[in-house]
Amino acid sequence: MHPSTDPYTYLGFTRNADASITRIPDHIPTTASSNDPANPVLTKDAPINQETKTWARLYLPAATQAAKLPIIVYYHGGGFVLCSAASSMFQKFLSGIALEIPAVIVSVDYRLAPEHRLPAAYDDCAEALRWVMASDDEWLTGHADMSKCYIMGTSSGGNIVYYVWLREAARMKIEGLILHHPFFGGVERSASEMRLVDDAVLPACVADLMWSLALPLGFDRDHEFCNPVKADIVEKVKVLVTGCGGDPLIDRQIEVARMLAENGVNVIQEFSEGGFHGVELFDDSKALVFYELLKNFISNS
């Protein structure tokens, strides 16, 4: 991305005179759910909260077995300001996970900033996790093993995983967390952020705009929602943190993994060379490597 590129345009936003935004329609491709039995993975949508208009997309391998499957509650990425549970990139990625693990997946559609600033996404995703645990949906009651529940998120979704866990850990048993290229930051630039300041996928100006639109008004990137290094760890759980050297956020991700480990959390770190932020969503060969990593993490939990 050229440094002169407008970050609003990059995100598909038009900035209005009152500092609000207008979203460009169809900027992010979407895919409809389908429970056609000819598909290897079935999907369907279910409402969670009619007042906040949150919902979830459920994934179920078509060739289900008698034994119940692990369940993964997933929070999509997009810097808290973009995408949905219907975004095509996540549909493809999660279909692969459901098939390869195999697992039942519940992908949560939460409210976006700046219309709904943080902690709205945390509120929605925590509520969705409770909804999953109490749901009488036949896909969940018939095929999901709730004693093997994992929470996973990509980018901002990985950030959400962390904060939902801090909220909900004392209320329910979570088998493990997967922070996939998690989105964290801070006012002072890390070495990787400075090295990749004009990164083609996640340049600093775009990440900064995402945080300015998502954080509570009046706060900067040292707010705990962005920079969690001083957060209290009250419950212990197995955590997988993944990233890659071509991501400007890799130093932040390593720092968070270190903070968790220093607080007694069982952390598995997988940081590969090269790549870019969220590379497994777009590179099938990288996705297959991640699926195997995730499969091993779940089977060894």
Short mmCIF file of C-alpha atoms in Angstrom, two decimals:
data_model
loop_
_atom_site.label_atom_id
_atom_site.label_comp_id
_atom_site.label_asym_id
_atom_site.label_seq_id
_atom_site.Cartn_x
_atom_site.Cartn_y
_atom_site.Cartn_z
CA MET A 1 0.00 0.00 0.00
CA HIS A 2 1.39 3.40 -0.95
CA PRO A 3 1.77 5.65 2.12
CA SER A 4 -0.36 8.35 0.47
CA THR A 5 -3.35 6.00 0.15
CA ASP A 6 -6.34 7.14 2.18
CA PRO A 7 -7.09 4.53 4.88
CA TYR A 8 -10.83 5.27 4.71
CA THR A 9 -10.85 4.40 1.01
CA TYR A 10 -8.74 1.31 1.69
CA LEU A 11 -11.38 0.06 4.15
CA GLY A 12 -14.28 0.84 1.83
CA PHE A 13 -15.51 3.81 3.86
CA THR A 14 -16.62 7.30 2.91
CA ARG A 15 -15.90 9.83 5.64
CA ASN A 16 -18.80 12.18 6.31
CA ALA A 17 -18.65 15.81 7.44
CA ASP A 18 -19.78 14.86 10.95
CA ALA A 19 -16.90 12.31 11.23
CA SER A 20 -19.26 9.37 10.80
CA ILE A 21 -18.70 6.87 8.00
CA THR A 22 -20.73 5.45 5.14
CA ARG A 23 -19.84 1.91 4.13
CA ILE A 24 -19.40 1.17 0.43
CA PRO A 25 -21.87 -1.65 -0.42
CA ASP A 26 -20.42 -5.07 -1.26
CA HIS A 27 -16.85 -3.99 -0.45
CA ILE A 28 -16.33 -7.37 1.24
CA PRO A 29 -17.79 -10.36 -0.70
CA THR A 30 -20.27 -12.54 1.18
CA THR A 31 -21.54 -16.10 0.82
CA ALA A 32 -25.00 -17.36 1.76
CA SER A 33 -25.40 -20.33 4.08
CA SER A 34 -26.44 -23.67 2.57
CA ASN A 35 -27.52 -26.97 4.09
CA ASP A 36 -27.50 -28.75 0.74
CA PRO A 37 -26.47 -32.34 1.62
CA ALA A 38 -24.34 -32.44 -1.54
CA ASN A 39 -21.90 -30.03 0.12
CA PRO A 40 -19.09 -31.52 2.26
CA VAL A 41 -19.88 -28.95 4.98
CA LEU A 42 -23.40 -27.79 5.81
CA THR A 43 -24.06 -24.25 7.03
CA LYS A 44 -27.06 -22.47 8.48
CA ASP A 45 -27.71 -19.17 10.26
CA ALA A 46 -29.31 -18.77 13.68
CA PRO A 47 -30.39 -15.60 15.53
CA ILE A 48 -28.82 -14.84 18.91
CA ASN A 49 -30.19 -11.49 20.05
CA GLN A 50 -32.99 -9.82 18.11
CA GLU A 51 -32.47 -6.48 19.86
CA THR A 52 -28.80 -6.17 18.90
CA LYS A 53 -29.34 -8.14 15.66
CA THR A 54 -26.51 -10.56 16.41
CA TRP A 55 -26.53 -14.00 14.86
CA ALA A 56 -24.29 -16.97 14.16
CA ARG A 57 -23.40 -19.17 11.22
CA LEU A 58 -23.17 -22.85 12.13
CA TYR A 59 -20.91 -25.31 10.29
CA LEU A 60 -21.41 -29.07 10.36
CA PRO A 61 -19.47 -31.68 8.36
CA ALA A 62 -21.97 -33.51 6.17
CA ALA A 63 -20.37 -36.89 6.88
CA THR A 64 -20.97 -36.76 10.62
CA GLN A 65 -20.13 -39.77 12.76
CA ALA A 66 -21.83 -41.27 15.78
CA ALA A 67 -19.31 -39.69 18.14
CA LYS A 68 -19.85 -36.03 18.93
CA LEU A 69 -17.33 -33.53 17.61
CA PRO A 70 -15.34 -30.74 19.28
CA ILE A 71 -16.99 -27.35 18.98
CA ILE A 72 -15.20 -24.16 18.00
CA VAL A 73 -16.82 -20.80 18.70
CA TYR A 74 -15.25 -18.43 16.18
CA TYR A 75 -14.98 -14.64 16.05
CA HIS A 76 -14.18 -13.16 12.64
CA GLY A 77 -11.55 -10.52 11.90
CA GLY A 78 -11.80 -7.10 10.29
CA GLY A 79 -10.28 -4.71 12.81
CA PHE A 80 -13.63 -4.46 14.66
CA VAL A 81 -14.93 -2.33 11.77
CA LEU A 82 -15.24 -4.72 8.80
CA CYS A 83 -16.63 -8.09 7.73
CA SER A 84 -19.27 -10.42 9.10
CA ALA A 85 -19.92 -14.08 9.72
CA ALA A 86 -21.09 -14.21 6.09
CA SER A 87 -17.82 -12.89 4.60
CA SER A 88 -16.64 -15.29 1.91
CA MET A 89 -13.03 -15.45 3.15
CA PHE A 90 -14.18 -16.75 6.54
CA GLN A 91 -16.76 -19.09 4.99
CA LYS A 92 -14.02 -20.84 3.01
CA PHE A 93 -11.55 -20.90 5.91
CA LEU A 94 -14.04 -22.28 8.43
CA SER A 95 -15.46 -24.85 6.01
CA GLY A 96 -11.92 -26.20 5.72
CA ILE A 97 -11.53 -26.35 9.50
CA ALA A 98 -14.90 -28.06 9.99
CA LEU A 99 -13.95 -30.68 7.42
CA GLU A 100 -10.31 -31.27 8.40
CA ILE A 101 -10.50 -31.36 12.21
CA PRO A 102 -13.48 -32.34 12.04
CA ALA A 103 -15.50 -30.00 14.25
CA VAL A 104 -18.76 -28.16 14.66
CA ILE A 105 -18.18 -24.42 14.30
CA VAL A 106 -20.28 -21.48 15.45
CA SER A 107 -19.14 -18.26 13.75
CA VAL A 108 -20.49 -15.19 15.53
CA ASP A 109 -21.71 -12.04 13.80
CA TYR A 110 -21.20 -9.16 16.23
CA ARG A 111 -21.82 -5.42 16.07
CA LEU A 112 -19.14 -3.35 14.36
CA ALA A 113 -17.47 -0.06 15.21
CA PRO A 114 -17.66 2.88 14.89
CA GLU A 115 -21.43 2.54 15.09
CA HIS A 116 -20.89 0.32 18.14
CA ARG A 117 -17.52 0.92 19.76
CA LEU A 118 -15.80 -1.50 22.08
CA PRO A 119 -16.77 -3.16 24.34
CA ALA A 120 -19.86 -3.86 22.18
CA ALA A 121 -18.09 -6.65 20.26
CA TYR A 122 -16.92 -8.21 23.54
CA ASP A 123 -20.45 -8.02 24.92
CA ASP A 124 -21.93 -9.65 21.82
CA CYS A 125 -19.34 -12.41 21.64
CA ALA A 126 -19.57 -13.22 25.34
CA GLU A 127 -23.35 -13.43 24.98
CA ALA A 128 -22.92 -15.66 21.93
CA LEU A 129 -20.69 -18.04 23.90
CA ARG A 130 -23.34 -18.32 26.61
CA TRP A 131 -25.96 -18.84 23.89
CA VAL A 132 -23.94 -21.73 22.46
CA MET A 133 -23.66 -23.41 25.86
CA ALA A 134 -27.40 -23.15 26.48
CA SER A 135 -28.65 -23.70 22.93
CA ASP A 136 -31.13 -26.40 22.02
CA ASP A 137 -30.23 -26.19 18.32
CA GLU A 138 -30.25 -29.73 16.94
CA TRP A 139 -26.85 -29.38 15.27
CA LEU A 140 -25.32 -28.50 18.64
CA THR A 141 -27.23 -30.93 20.84
CA GLY A 142 -26.87 -33.76 18.35
CA HIS A 143 -23.30 -33.34 17.12
CA ALA A 144 -21.26 -31.06 19.42
CA ASP A 145 -19.36 -32.22 22.50
CA MET A 146 -19.70 -29.23 24.81
CA SER A 147 -16.95 -30.58 27.08
CA LYS A 148 -14.55 -29.95 24.18
CA CYS A 149 -15.33 -26.29 23.52
CA TYR A 150 -12.68 -24.02 22.02
CA ILE A 151 -12.79 -20.29 21.33
CA MET A 152 -10.97 -19.10 18.23
CA GLY A 153 -10.61 -15.79 16.44
CA THR A 154 -8.66 -14.27 13.58
CA SER A 155 -7.09 -10.80 13.86
CA SER A 156 -9.55 -8.65 15.85
CA GLY A 157 -11.40 -11.90 16.51
CA GLY A 158 -8.28 -13.16 18.30
CA ASN A 159 -8.35 -10.03 20.44
CA ILE A 160 -12.01 -10.73 21.21
CA VAL A 161 -11.18 -14.31 22.24
CA TYR A 162 -8.78 -12.98 24.86
CA TYR A 163 -11.26 -10.58 26.42
CA VAL A 164 -14.23 -12.95 26.26
CA TRP A 165 -12.09 -15.53 28.06
CA LEU A 166 -11.22 -13.04 30.82
CA ARG A 167 -14.93 -12.39 31.30
CA GLU A 168 -16.35 -15.87 30.98
CA ALA A 169 -13.62 -18.23 32.23
CA ALA A 170 -15.02 -18.43 35.75
CA ARG A 171 -18.52 -19.24 34.46
CA MET A 172 -17.82 -22.11 32.08
CA LYS A 173 -15.17 -24.63 31.13
CA ILE A 174 -13.28 -23.75 27.96
CA GLU A 175 -10.87 -26.39 26.68
CA GLY A 176 -8.58 -24.01 24.81
CA LEU A 177 -8.12 -20.70 23.03
CA ILE A 178 -6.81 -20.11 19.52
CA LEU A 179 -5.50 -16.60 18.82
CA HIS A 180 -4.94 -16.61 15.06
CA HIS A 181 -2.90 -13.55 13.98
CA PRO A 182 -4.43 -11.60 16.92
CA PHE A 183 -4.89 -7.83 16.59
CA PHE A 184 -3.17 -5.92 19.40
CA GLY A 185 -1.29 -2.65 19.48
CA GLY A 186 0.05 0.29 21.47
CA VAL A 187 0.97 3.93 21.08
CA GLU A 188 4.71 3.26 20.76
CA ARG A 189 5.50 1.44 17.53
CA SER A 190 7.08 -1.99 17.81
CA ALA A 191 10.08 -2.90 15.66
CA SER A 192 7.92 -4.98 13.30
CA GLU A 193 5.37 -2.17 12.98
CA MET A 194 8.11 0.27 12.03
CA ARG A 195 9.73 -2.20 9.63
CA LEU A 196 6.40 -2.86 7.89
CA VAL A 197 4.83 0.57 8.30
CA ASP A 198 3.70 0.60 4.65
CA ASP A 199 2.72 -3.07 4.53
CA ALA A 200 0.43 -3.92 1.60
CA VAL A 201 -2.10 -5.82 3.75
CA LEU A 202 -2.13 -4.00 7.09
CA PRO A 203 -0.27 -0.67 6.87
CA ALA A 204 0.10 1.35 10.05
CA CYS A 205 -2.31 4.07 8.89
CA VAL A 206 -5.07 1.49 8.43
CA ALA A 207 -4.45 -0.24 11.76
CA ASP A 208 -4.41 3.16 13.48
CA LEU A 209 -7.73 4.10 11.88
CA MET A 210 -9.28 0.81 12.94
CA TRP A 211 -8.28 1.45 16.54
CA SER A 212 -9.45 5.08 16.46
CA LEU A 213 -12.86 3.92 15.22
CA ALA A 214 -13.10 0.97 17.62
CA LEU A 215 -11.74 2.16 20.97
CA PRO A 216 -13.96 4.04 23.42
CA LEU A 217 -14.00 7.76 22.66
CA GLY A 218 -11.18 9.69 24.25
CA PHE A 219 -8.75 6.77 24.56
CA ASP A 220 -5.58 5.97 22.64
CA ARG A 221 -3.88 2.70 21.69
CA ASP A 222 -2.53 2.13 25.19
CA HIS A 223 -6.08 1.36 26.32
CA GLU A 224 -6.32 -2.17 27.72
CA PHE A 225 -8.52 -3.29 24.80
CA CYS A 226 -5.60 -2.63 22.46
CA ASN A 227 -2.57 -3.16 24.71
CA PRO A 228 -3.29 -6.00 27.18
CA VAL A 229 0.18 -6.57 28.60
CA LYS A 230 -0.88 -5.58 32.11
CA ALA A 231 -4.12 -7.58 32.18
CA ASP A 232 -4.73 -9.88 35.15
CA ILE A 233 -4.91 -13.58 34.31
CA VAL A 234 -7.39 -15.15 36.71
CA GLU A 235 -7.99 -18.50 35.02
CA LYS A 236 -5.56 -20.82 33.27
CA VAL A 237 -6.26 -22.52 29.94
CA LYS A 238 -4.28 -23.93 27.04
CA VAL A 239 -3.66 -21.27 24.38
CA LEU A 240 -2.41 -21.45 20.79
CA VAL A 241 -1.01 -18.18 19.43
CA THR A 242 -0.11 -18.05 15.73
CA GLY A 243 1.40 -15.40 13.48
CA CYS A 244 4.03 -14.81 10.82
CA GLY A 245 7.09 -12.67 10.22
CA GLY A 246 5.49 -10.70 7.39
CA ASP A 247 2.76 -9.35 9.69
CA PRO A 248 3.43 -5.91 11.22
CA LEU A 249 1.74 -7.19 14.38
CA ILE A 250 4.09 -10.11 15.01
CA ASP A 251 6.04 -8.36 17.78
CA ARG A 252 2.75 -7.60 19.57
CA GLN A 253 1.65 -11.20 19.20
CA ILE A 254 4.93 -12.52 20.60
CA GLU A 255 4.66 -10.05 23.49
CA VAL A 256 1.14 -11.21 24.35
CA ALA A 257 2.19 -14.87 24.17
CA ARG A 258 5.09 -14.11 26.50
CA MET A 259 2.81 -12.26 28.92
CA LEU A 260 0.44 -15.24 29.04
CA ALA A 261 3.27 -17.70 29.64
CA GLU A 262 4.72 -15.55 32.41
CA ASN A 263 1.31 -15.66 34.10
CA GLY A 264 1.31 -19.46 34.17
CA VAL A 265 -0.74 -20.08 31.03
CA ASN A 266 0.14 -23.10 28.90
CA VAL A 267 0.99 -21.32 25.64
CA ILE A 268 1.86 -22.94 22.33
CA GLN A 269 3.45 -20.43 19.95
CA GLU A 270 3.66 -20.94 16.20
CA PHE A 271 5.28 -18.05 14.35
CA SER A 272 6.32 -18.81 10.78
CA GLU A 273 8.58 -16.87 8.44
CA GLY A 274 7.26 -14.66 5.64
CA GLY A 275 3.56 -14.48 4.93
CA PHE A 276 1.27 -11.59 5.82
CA HIS A 277 -1.53 -10.77 8.23
CA GLY A 278 -4.22 -13.46 7.98
CA VAL A 279 -2.34 -15.32 5.25
CA GLU A 280 -4.16 -18.62 5.84
CA LEU A 281 -7.42 -17.03 4.72
CA PHE A 282 -6.02 -16.53 1.23
CA ASP A 283 -3.28 -19.13 0.70
CA ASP A 284 -4.62 -22.70 0.53
CA SER A 285 -1.23 -24.28 1.18
CA LYS A 286 -0.77 -22.18 4.32
CA ALA A 287 -4.32 -23.01 5.38
CA LEU A 288 -3.58 -26.74 5.21
CA VAL A 289 -0.55 -26.28 7.47
CA PHE A 290 -2.70 -24.35 9.93
CA TYR A 291 -5.44 -27.00 9.87
CA GLU A 292 -2.88 -29.63 10.87
CA LEU A 293 -1.56 -27.41 13.65
CA LEU A 294 -5.09 -26.82 14.93
CA LYS A 295 -5.93 -30.52 14.69
CA ASN A 296 -2.90 -31.40 16.83
CA PHE A 297 -3.74 -28.67 19.35
CA ILE A 298 -7.27 -29.98 19.79
CA SER A 299 -6.35 -33.67 19.87
CA ASN A 300 -3.67 -33.03 22.52
CA SER A 301 -5.82 -30.83 24.76
#
